[in-house]
CSV table of C-alpha atoms in Angstrom, one decimal:
chain,number,residue,atom,x,y,z
E,1,MET,CA,70.4,-52.8,292.0
E,2,THR,CA,73.7,-50.9,291.9
E,3,ARG,CA,74.3,-47.8,294.0
E,4,THR,CA,73.9,-45.6,291.0
E,5,ALA,CA,70.5,-47.2,290.1
E,6,GLU,CA,69.3,-46.8,293.7
E,7,LEU,CA,70.2,-43.1,293.7
E,8,LEU,CA,68.5,-42.5,290.3
E,9,ALA,CA,65.4,-44.4,291.3
E,10,ASP,CA,64.8,-41.9,294.2
E,11,ASP,CA,65.2,-38.8,292.1
E,12,PRO,CA,62.2,-36.5,292.3
E,13,LEU,CA,60.6,-35.1,289.2
E,14,TRP,CA,62.0,-31.6,289.5
E,15,LEU,CA,65.6,-33.1,289.8
E,16,ILE,CA,65.0,-35.2,286.6
E,17,LEU,CA,63.9,-32.1,284.7
E,18,ILE,CA,66.9,-30.2,285.9
E,19,LYS,CA,69.2,-33.0,284.6
E,20,VAL,CA,67.4,-33.0,281.2
E,21,VAL,CA,67.9,-29.2,280.9
E,22,LEU,CA,71.5,-29.5,282.0
E,23,ILE,CA,72.3,-32.3,279.5
E,24,PHE,CA,70.7,-30.3,276.7
E,25,GLY,CA,72.5,-27.1,277.6
E,26,PHE,CA,75.8,-29.0,278.0
E,27,LEU,CA,75.5,-30.5,274.5
E,28,VAL,CA,74.6,-27.2,272.9
E,29,VAL,CA,77.4,-25.3,274.7
E,30,MET,CA,79.9,-28.1,273.9
E,31,THR,CA,78.9,-27.9,270.2
E,32,LEU,CA,79.5,-24.1,270.1
E,33,LEU,CA,82.9,-24.4,271.9
E,34,THR,CA,84.0,-27.4,269.8
E,35,ILE,CA,83.3,-25.5,266.6
E,36,TRP,CA,85.2,-22.5,267.9
E,37,ALA,CA,88.1,-24.7,269.1
E,38,GLU,CA,88.2,-26.6,265.9
E,39,ARG,CA,88.6,-23.4,263.8
E,40,ARG,CA,91.2,-22.0,266.2
E,41,VAL,CA,93.3,-25.2,266.3
E,42,ILE,CA,93.2,-25.8,262.6
E,43,GLY,CA,94.1,-22.1,262.1
E,44,ARG,CA,97.1,-22.6,264.3
E,45,MET,CA,98.1,-25.7,262.3
E,46,GLN,CA,97.8,-23.7,259.1
E,47,HIS,CA,99.6,-20.6,260.4
E,48,ARG,CA,96.6,-18.3,260.4
E,49,PRO,CA,94.7,-16.7,263.3
E,50,GLY,CA,91.2,-18.3,262.9
E,51,PRO,CA,88.1,-16.5,264.4
E,52,ASN,CA,89.4,-13.6,266.5
E,53,ARG,CA,86.8,-10.8,266.2
E,54,ALA,CA,83.5,-11.8,268.0
E,55,GLY,CA,84.2,-11.8,271.7
E,56,PRO,CA,87.5,-12.5,273.4
E,57,PHE,CA,89.7,-14.8,271.2
E,58,GLY,CA,86.7,-15.0,268.9
E,59,ILE,CA,84.8,-17.4,271.3
E,60,LEU,CA,81.4,-15.9,270.4
E,61,GLN,CA,81.9,-16.6,266.7
E,62,SER,CA,80.0,-19.9,266.8
E,63,LEU,CA,77.1,-18.2,268.6
E,64,ALA,CA,77.0,-15.5,265.9
E,65,ASP,CA,77.0,-18.1,263.1
E,66,GLY,CA,74.1,-19.9,264.8
E,67,LEU,CA,72.1,-16.6,265.0
E,68,LYS,CA,72.9,-15.9,261.4
E,69,LEU,CA,71.6,-19.3,260.4
E,70,ALA,CA,68.4,-18.7,262.4
E,71,PHE,CA,67.6,-15.6,260.4
E,72,LYS,CA,68.5,-17.0,257.0
E,73,GLU,CA,65.8,-17.6,254.4
E,74,ASP,CA,64.3,-21.0,254.8
E,75,ILE,CA,64.1,-22.6,251.3
E,76,ARG,CA,62.3,-25.8,250.4
E,77,PRO,CA,62.8,-27.3,246.9
E,78,VAL,CA,59.7,-27.6,244.8
E,79,LEU,CA,60.1,-31.4,244.4
E,80,ALA,CA,60.7,-32.0,248.1
E,81,ASP,CA,58.4,-34.1,250.2
E,82,LYS,CA,57.2,-31.5,252.7
E,83,TRP,CA,56.7,-33.5,255.9
E,84,VAL,CA,59.6,-35.9,255.5
E,85,TYR,CA,61.9,-32.9,254.4
E,86,PHE,CA,61.0,-31.2,257.7
E,87,LEU,CA,61.2,-34.3,260.0
E,88,ALA,CA,64.6,-35.6,258.7
E,89,PRO,CA,66.8,-33.1,260.6
E,90,VAL,CA,64.7,-33.6,263.8
E,91,ILE,CA,65.2,-37.4,263.5
E,92,SER,CA,69.0,-36.9,263.1
E,93,ALA,CA,69.3,-34.5,266.1
E,94,THR,CA,67.0,-36.1,268.7
E,95,PRO,CA,68.7,-39.6,269.0
E,96,ALA,CA,72.1,-37.9,269.3
E,97,MET,CA,70.9,-36.1,272.5
E,98,VAL,CA,69.0,-39.1,273.8
E,99,SER,CA,72.1,-41.4,273.7
E,100,PHE,CA,74.0,-39.1,276.1
E,101,SER,CA,71.4,-39.8,278.9
E,102,VAL,CA,73.1,-43.1,279.8
E,103,ILE,CA,76.6,-41.6,280.2
E,104,PRO,CA,77.7,-41.4,283.9
E,105,ILE,CA,79.5,-38.1,284.5
E,106,ALA,CA,80.0,-38.4,288.3
E,107,PRO,CA,79.2,-41.1,290.9
E,108,GLU,CA,77.4,-39.2,293.7
E,109,VAL,CA,76.8,-35.5,294.2
E,110,THR,CA,74.4,-33.3,296.1
E,111,ILE,CA,72.1,-31.0,294.2
E,112,PHE,CA,69.9,-28.6,296.3
E,113,GLY,CA,70.2,-31.0,299.2
E,114,GLU,CA,69.2,-34.1,297.2
E,115,THR,CA,71.8,-36.9,296.8
E,116,THR,CA,72.0,-38.2,293.3
E,117,ALA,CA,74.3,-39.4,290.6
E,118,LEU,CA,75.2,-37.2,287.6
E,119,GLN,CA,73.5,-39.5,285.1
E,120,LEU,CA,69.9,-39.3,283.8
E,121,VAL,CA,69.2,-43.1,283.6
E,122,ASP,CA,71.1,-46.2,284.4
E,123,LEU,CA,69.8,-49.0,282.3
E,124,PRO,CA,71.0,-52.7,282.4
E,125,VAL,CA,71.4,-52.4,278.6
E,126,GLY,CA,72.9,-48.9,278.4
E,127,LEU,CA,75.3,-49.8,275.6
E,128,LEU,CA,72.5,-51.1,273.4
E,129,VAL,CA,70.7,-47.8,273.9
E,130,VAL,CA,73.7,-46.0,272.4
E,131,LEU,CA,73.8,-48.4,269.4
E,132,ALA,CA,70.0,-48.1,268.9
E,133,CYS,CA,70.1,-44.3,268.9
E,134,ALA,CA,72.9,-44.4,266.3
E,135,SER,CA,70.8,-46.7,264.2
E,136,ILE,CA,67.8,-44.4,264.3
E,137,GLY,CA,70.0,-41.4,263.3
E,138,VAL,CA,70.7,-43.2,260.0
E,139,TYR,CA,67.0,-42.8,259.1
E,140,GLY,CA,67.3,-39.0,259.3
E,141,ILE,CA,70.2,-39.0,256.9
E,142,VAL,CA,68.5,-41.3,254.4
E,143,LEU,CA,65.2,-39.5,254.6
E,144,ALA,CA,66.9,-36.1,254.2
E,145,GLY,CA,68.5,-37.2,250.9
E,146,TRP,CA,65.4,-38.9,249.6
E,147,ALA,CA,63.0,-36.1,250.5
E,148,SER,CA,65.1,-33.3,248.9
E,149,GLY,CA,64.0,-34.4,245.4
E,150,SER,CA,67.5,-34.0,244.0
E,151,PRO,CA,70.0,-36.7,242.9
E,152,TYR,CA,73.0,-35.4,244.7
E,153,PRO,CA,71.6,-35.4,248.2
E,154,LEU,CA,70.2,-38.9,247.5
E,155,LEU,CA,73.6,-40.2,246.5
E,156,GLY,CA,75.1,-38.5,249.6
E,157,SER,CA,72.5,-40.1,251.9
E,158,LEU,CA,73.1,-43.6,250.5
E,159,ARG,CA,76.8,-43.1,250.9
E,160,SER,CA,76.4,-41.9,254.4
E,161,ALA,CA,74.0,-44.7,255.4
E,162,ALA,CA,76.4,-47.4,254.1
E,163,GLN,CA,79.3,-45.7,255.9
E,164,VAL,CA,77.5,-45.4,259.3
E,165,ILE,CA,76.1,-48.9,259.2
E,166,SER,CA,79.5,-50.4,258.3
E,167,TYR,CA,81.4,-48.7,261.1
E,168,GLU,CA,78.6,-49.2,263.6
E,169,ILE,CA,79.2,-52.9,263.2
E,170,ALA,CA,82.9,-52.5,263.9
E,171,MET,CA,82.0,-50.2,266.9
E,172,GLY,CA,79.6,-52.9,268.3
E,173,LEU,CA,82.2,-55.5,268.0
E,174,SER,CA,84.7,-53.4,270.0
E,175,PHE,CA,82.2,-53.4,272.8
E,176,VAL,CA,82.2,-57.2,273.2
E,177,ALA,CA,85.5,-57.6,274.9
E,178,VAL,CA,84.6,-54.7,277.3
E,179,ILE,CA,81.3,-56.3,278.2
E,180,MET,CA,83.1,-59.7,278.9
E,181,TYR,CA,85.6,-58.1,281.3
E,182,ALA,CA,83.0,-55.8,283.0
E,183,GLY,CA,80.3,-58.4,283.1
E,184,THR,CA,77.5,-55.9,282.4
E,185,LEU,CA,76.0,-53.7,279.7
E,186,SER,CA,75.4,-50.9,282.2
E,187,THR,CA,77.6,-47.9,281.6
E,188,SER,CA,77.9,-47.2,285.4
E,189,GLY,CA,78.9,-50.8,285.9
E,190,ILE,CA,81.6,-50.6,283.2
E,191,VAL,CA,83.0,-47.5,284.9
E,192,ALA,CA,83.0,-49.3,288.3
E,193,ALA,CA,84.9,-52.2,286.7
E,194,GLN,CA,87.8,-49.9,285.8
E,195,ALA,CA,88.5,-48.8,289.3
E,196,ASP,CA,91.8,-50.7,289.3
E,197,GLY,CA,92.8,-50.2,285.7
E,198,TRP,CA,91.6,-48.8,282.4
E,199,PHE,CA,90.3,-51.0,279.7
E,200,ALA,CA,92.4,-49.0,277.2
E,201,LEU,CA,95.5,-50.7,278.6
E,202,LEU,CA,93.8,-54.1,279.1
E,203,LEU,CA,92.1,-54.2,275.7
E,204,PRO,CA,94.2,-52.1,273.4
E,205,PHE,CA,92.9,-53.6,270.1
E,206,SER,CA,89.3,-52.9,271.1
E,207,PHE,CA,90.3,-49.4,271.9
E,208,ALA,CA,92.0,-48.9,268.6
E,209,VAL,CA,89.0,-50.3,266.7
E,210,TYR,CA,86.6,-48.0,268.6
E,211,LEU,CA,88.8,-45.0,267.8
E,212,VAL,CA,88.6,-45.7,264.0
E,213,ALA,CA,84.9,-46.6,264.1
E,214,MET,CA,83.9,-43.5,266.0
E,215,VAL,CA,85.5,-41.2,263.4
E,216,GLY,CA,83.9,-43.2,260.6
E,217,GLU,CA,80.4,-43.2,262.1
E,218,THR,CA,80.4,-39.5,262.7
E,219,ASN,CA,81.3,-38.7,259.1
E,220,ARG,CA,84.4,-36.8,260.1
E,221,ALA,CA,87.6,-36.3,258.2
E,222,PRO,CA,89.4,-38.3,256.8
E,223,PHE,CA,86.2,-40.3,256.5
E,224,ASP,CA,83.9,-37.4,255.4
E,225,LEU,CA,82.9,-39.1,252.2
E,226,PRO,CA,79.2,-38.1,252.2
E,227,GLU,CA,80.3,-34.5,252.0
E,228,ALA,CA,82.9,-34.9,249.2
E,229,GLU,CA,82.6,-31.4,247.6
E,230,SER,CA,84.1,-32.4,244.3
E,231,GLU,CA,81.7,-35.3,243.9
E,232,LEU,CA,78.4,-34.7,245.7
E,233,VAL,CA,78.3,-30.9,246.2
E,234,GLY,CA,77.5,-31.0,250.0
E,235,GLY,CA,76.2,-34.4,250.8
E,236,PHE,CA,72.7,-35.3,252.1
E,237,HIS,CA,72.0,-31.8,253.4
E,238,THR,CA,72.7,-29.9,250.1
E,239,GLU,CA,69.1,-28.7,249.8
E,240,TYR,CA,68.8,-27.6,253.4
E,241,SER,CA,69.1,-24.0,254.8
E,242,SER,CA,68.4,-22.0,257.9
E,243,LEU,CA,67.5,-23.9,261.1
E,244,LYS,CA,67.1,-27.2,259.4
E,245,PHE,CA,70.7,-27.1,258.3
E,246,ALA,CA,71.7,-26.0,261.8
E,247,LEU,CA,70.0,-29.1,263.2
E,248,PHE,CA,72.2,-31.3,261.0
E,249,PHE,CA,75.2,-29.4,262.0
E,250,LEU,CA,74.2,-29.7,265.7
E,251,ALA,CA,73.6,-33.5,265.3
E,252,GLU,CA,77.1,-34.0,263.9
E,253,TYR,CA,78.9,-32.2,266.7
E,254,ILE,CA,76.6,-33.7,269.4
E,255,ASN,CA,77.5,-37.1,268.0
E,256,MET,CA,81.2,-36.2,268.3
E,257,VAL,CA,80.6,-35.3,272.0
E,258,THR,CA,78.6,-38.5,272.6
E,259,VAL,CA,81.1,-40.9,271.1
E,260,SER,CA,83.9,-39.1,272.9
E,261,ALA,CA,82.1,-39.4,276.2
E,262,LEU,CA,81.4,-43.1,275.5
E,263,ALA,CA,85.1,-43.7,274.7
E,264,THR,CA,85.9,-42.1,278.1
E,265,THR,CA,83.3,-44.3,279.8
E,266,LEU,CA,84.4,-47.6,278.1
E,267,PHE,CA,88.2,-47.3,277.9
E,268,LEU,CA,89.5,-44.5,280.1
E,269,GLY,CA,87.8,-45.2,283.4
E,270,GLY,CA,85.0,-42.7,283.0
E,271,TRP,CA,84.9,-40.2,285.9
E,272,HIS,CA,87.8,-41.9,287.7
E,273,ALA,CA,90.9,-39.7,288.3
E,274,PRO,CA,94.0,-40.7,286.3
E,275,TRP,CA,96.9,-42.2,288.1
E,276,PRO,CA,98.7,-41.0,290.3
E,277,LEU,CA,95.9,-38.5,291.2
E,278,SER,CA,93.7,-41.3,292.1
E,279,MET,CA,96.1,-42.3,294.9
E,280,ILE,CA,95.9,-38.9,296.7
E,281,GLY,CA,94.0,-39.1,300.0
E,282,ASP,CA,92.7,-42.6,299.5
E,283,GLY,CA,90.7,-41.6,296.4
E,284,VAL,CA,89.3,-38.3,297.7
E,285,LEU,CA,89.6,-36.9,294.1
E,286,ASN,CA,87.0,-39.5,293.0
E,287,THR,CA,84.3,-38.1,295.3
E,288,GLY,CA,82.1,-35.0,295.1
E,289,TRP,CA,82.3,-32.8,292.1
E,290,TRP,CA,86.0,-33.7,291.3
E,291,PRO,CA,85.0,-36.5,288.9
E,292,VAL,CA,83.3,-34.0,286.6
E,293,LEU,CA,86.6,-32.4,285.9
E,294,TRP,CA,88.3,-35.7,285.0
E,295,PHE,CA,85.4,-36.7,282.8
E,296,LEU,CA,85.4,-33.4,280.9
E,297,GLY,CA,89.2,-33.5,280.5
E,298,LYS,CA,89.1,-37.0,278.9
E,299,THR,CA,86.2,-36.1,276.7
E,300,LEU,CA,88.0,-33.0,275.5
E,301,LEU,CA,91.0,-35.1,274.7
E,302,PHE,CA,89.0,-37.2,272.2
E,303,LEU,CA,87.4,-34.1,270.7
E,304,PHE,CA,90.9,-32.7,270.1
E,305,VAL,CA,91.8,-36.0,268.3
E,306,PHE,CA,88.8,-35.3,265.9
E,307,VAL,CA,90.2,-31.8,265.1
E,308,TRP,CA,93.8,-33.1,264.8
E,309,LEU,CA,92.7,-35.7,262.2
E,310,ARG,CA,90.8,-33.1,260.2
E,311,GLY,CA,93.8,-30.8,260.1
E,312,THR,CA,96.3,-33.6,259.2
E,313,LEU,CA,94.9,-36.3,257.0
E,314,PRO,CA,93.5,-36.1,253.5
E,315,ARG,CA,90.2,-37.7,252.5
E,316,LEU,CA,90.2,-41.4,251.7
E,317,ARG,CA,88.7,-42.9,248.5
E,318,TYR,CA,85.4,-44.6,249.1
E,319,ASP,CA,86.6,-48.0,248.1
E,320,GLN,CA,89.5,-47.7,250.5
E,321,PHE,CA,87.2,-46.6,253.3
E,322,MET,CA,84.8,-49.5,252.9
E,323,HIS,CA,87.7,-52.0,252.5
E,324,LEU,CA,89.0,-50.8,255.9
E,325,GLY,CA,85.7,-51.3,257.6
E,326,TRP,CA,84.6,-54.6,256.1
E,327,LYS,CA,87.8,-56.4,255.3
E,328,VAL,CA,90.1,-55.2,258.1
E,329,LEU,CA,88.2,-54.0,261.2
E,330,VAL,CA,85.4,-56.5,261.2
E,331,PRO,CA,87.5,-59.7,260.6
E,332,LEU,CA,90.2,-58.7,263.0
E,333,SER,CA,87.6,-57.8,265.6
E,334,PHE,CA,86.2,-61.4,265.4
E,335,VAL,CA,89.7,-62.8,265.8
E,336,TRP,CA,90.3,-60.5,268.8
E,337,ILE,CA,87.1,-61.6,270.5
E,338,ILE,CA,88.0,-65.2,270.1
E,339,ALA,CA,91.4,-64.6,271.5
E,340,VAL,CA,89.9,-62.7,274.5
E,341,VAL,CA,87.5,-65.6,275.2
E,342,ILE,CA,90.3,-68.2,275.1
E,343,ILE,CA,92.5,-66.1,277.4
E,344,ARG,CA,89.7,-65.6,279.9
E,345,ALA,CA,88.8,-69.2,279.9
E,346,VAL,CA,92.4,-70.3,280.4
E,347,ARG,CA,92.9,-67.8,283.3
E,348,ASN,CA,89.6,-68.7,285.0
E,349,GLU,CA,90.4,-72.4,285.0
E,350,ASP,CA,94.0,-71.9,286.2
E,351,ALA,CA,95.2,-74.3,283.5
E,352,ILE,CA,98.5,-72.5,283.1
E,353,THR,CA,100.5,-70.1,285.2
E,354,THR,CA,101.0,-66.5,284.3
E,355,GLN,CA,104.7,-67.2,283.4
E,356,GLN,CA,103.7,-70.0,281.0
E,357,PHE,CA,101.1,-67.7,279.5
E,358,LEU,CA,103.6,-64.9,278.9
E,359,ILE,CA,106.1,-67.3,277.4
E,360,GLY,CA,103.5,-68.8,275.1
E,361,GLY,CA,102.3,-65.3,274.0
E,362,GLY,CA,105.9,-64.3,273.3
E,363,ILE,CA,106.5,-67.3,271.1
E,364,VAL,CA,103.3,-66.5,269.2
E,365,VAL,CA,104.4,-62.9,268.6
E,366,VAL,CA,107.9,-64.1,267.4
E,367,VAL,CA,106.3,-66.6,265.0
E,368,LEU,CA,104.0,-63.9,263.6
E,369,LEU,CA,106.9,-61.4,263.1
E,370,ALA,CA,109.0,-64.1,261.4
E,371,ALA,CA,106.1,-65.0,259.1
E,372,THR,CA,105.7,-61.3,258.3
E,373,PHE,CA,109.4,-61.0,257.2
E,374,LEU,CA,109.4,-64.3,255.3
E,375,ILE,CA,106.4,-63.5,253.2
E,376,PRO,CA,107.7,-62.4,249.8
E,377,ASP,CA,107.1,-59.0,248.5
E,378,LYS,CA,104.5,-58.4,245.8
E,379,LYS,CA,106.0,-58.8,242.4
E,380,PRO,CA,106.1,-55.6,240.3
E,381,PRO,CA,104.0,-55.5,237.2
E,382,GLN,CA,105.6,-56.9,234.0
E,383,ASP,CA,106.5,-54.6,231.1
E,384,HIS,CA,103.5,-55.8,229.0
E,385,GLU,CA,101.0,-54.9,231.8
E,386,VAL,CA,99.3,-51.5,231.9
E,387,PRO,CA,100.0,-49.9,235.3
E,388,HIS,CA,96.8,-48.8,237.2
E,389,SER,CA,96.2,-45.7,239.3
E,390,GLY,CA,93.8,-46.5,242.1
E,391,SER,CA,91.5,-49.5,241.4
E,392,ASP,CA,90.0,-49.6,237.9
E,393,PHE,CA,91.4,-46.7,235.9
E,394,PRO,CA,94.2,-47.5,233.4
E,395,VAL,CA,96.8,-44.8,232.8
E,396,PRO,CA,99.4,-44.5,230.0
E,397,PRO,CA,102.7,-46.2,230.6
E,398,LEU,CA,105.4,-44.1,232.2
E,399,ASP,CA,107.8,-44.6,229.3
E,400,LEU,CA,105.3,-43.5,226.7
E,401,GLN,CA,107.0,-42.3,223.5
E,402,VAL,CA,104.9,-39.9,221.4
E,403,PRO,CA,105.5,-40.6,217.6
E,404,PRO,CA,106.7,-37.7,215.5
E,405,ALA,CA,104.2,-35.7,213.5
E,406,PRO,CA,103.9,-36.7,209.8
E,407,PRO,CA,105.4,-34.2,207.2
E,408,LYS,CA,103.1,-31.5,206.3
E,409,ARG,CA,101.8,-31.7,202.7
E,410,THR,CA,101.0,-28.7,200.5
E,411,PRO,CA,97.4,-28.7,199.4
E,412,VAL,CA,96.8,-29.6,195.7
E,413,ARG,CA,96.1,-26.7,193.4
E,414,SER,CA,93.8,-27.0,190.4
E,415,GLY,CA,93.3,-24.9,187.3
E,416,ALA,CA,95.7,-22.7,185.2
E,417,PRO,CA,98.8,-21.3,186.7
E,418,ASP,CA,99.0,-17.6,187.7
E,419,ALA,CA,100.5,-15.0,185.3
E,420,GLY,CA,103.8,-14.9,187.2
E,421,ASP,CA,104.0,-18.7,187.3
E,422,SER,CA,106.4,-20.3,184.8
E,423,GLY,CA,104.2,-23.4,184.6
E,424,ALA,CA,106.9,-25.7,186.2
E,425,PRO,CA,106.3,-26.9,189.7
E,426,ASP,CA,108.4,-25.4,192.4
E,427,GLU,CA,111.1,-27.5,194.0
E,428,GLY,CA,109.7,-29.5,196.9
E,429,LYS,CA,106.1,-28.9,195.8
E,430,GLU,CA,103.8,-31.4,194.2
E,431,ALA,CA,103.0,-30.7,190.5
E,432,PRO,CA,99.3,-29.9,189.9
E,433,ARG,CA,97.4,-32.8,188.4
E,434,GLY,CA,95.0,-30.6,186.4
E,435,ASP,CA,91.2,-31.0,186.1
E,436,VAL,CA,89.7,-34.3,185.6
């Protein structure tokens, strides 16, 4: 057993209950603060103040919105399945909270005289618990759309399920290289393996894949396709109101906090102090309650990235989004895993020296760059081809010439001419043909 597992095994029941309450309160408070910070930061980006009335700097605005939701009328559609309609938001919110239980926040602290680790459980398969909770959360999304008894939530739920499953695969593949270097699936073991260096620097491609996958899995902009207002009204929670809608909202932001904390754990050293702070006093800043500060700082950095993306990038098309997940991230992740396996095998057997490895890697990079420049550009469409906008929608050619309108003809008159008419047709007018 690891040191963390030994500490957690000796926790009394009252301390476990305190940790459960602290984790729940931390996630709720982080949700309220993240919503407020998101509105303030995006307001700053768009040259407007954002919330600034409820409390200092508007910090109580999220709490006021939550209370307003609690007192709103709870409406249930006539065609909705009563029990499934009620359980769907609970199924979405509960796994989001459970997955945070395996995240190590600090190594060893003292709470009311009891020495423990700031982590609820330390499982040998901690990463699999996170993936399992994410998979269960998909059920809540699908059931919410199906139980609403309306076509638009159903379409939004199917879209969201396909999106979450697609990017969950890419996220799982980004874990593989981390597991190989750490030698364990335990989150505390992965943090301990980064004592001498972060995996974000050692495994940059896995880190990049995880960053894209965590945004796609949480349905956040620019990947918020299930909520495309112009297409699906509001997504899978269109028919929800009051506290049920608040649970979906809570689940989304708790998922953001969880994937940000997991990114900190896997790639940024977890609770370890960043260099050069880690060198002060032989690592004194990695003891006591100091690691909580470093963990929160790194997690808030990832949450800011979520807000930054929302205020910067437009929404992708659905086909582009699925193409990125299935045809780019997943195949490249497999290639990266194979490369990592080969590199580790070569280094463990000492078949080549470090200098030879660097020279060989440089040659490979040069060859790839040369091949990239030598590949011919895509030929432009010929004149007889119809240009396309997007994927399958033809548009008129850019040099379209509208033909002139035909000359206007005077309608034919029948019968005898008027009294003032001389009987001869006017110039430029067609002569009447008379009655048949």
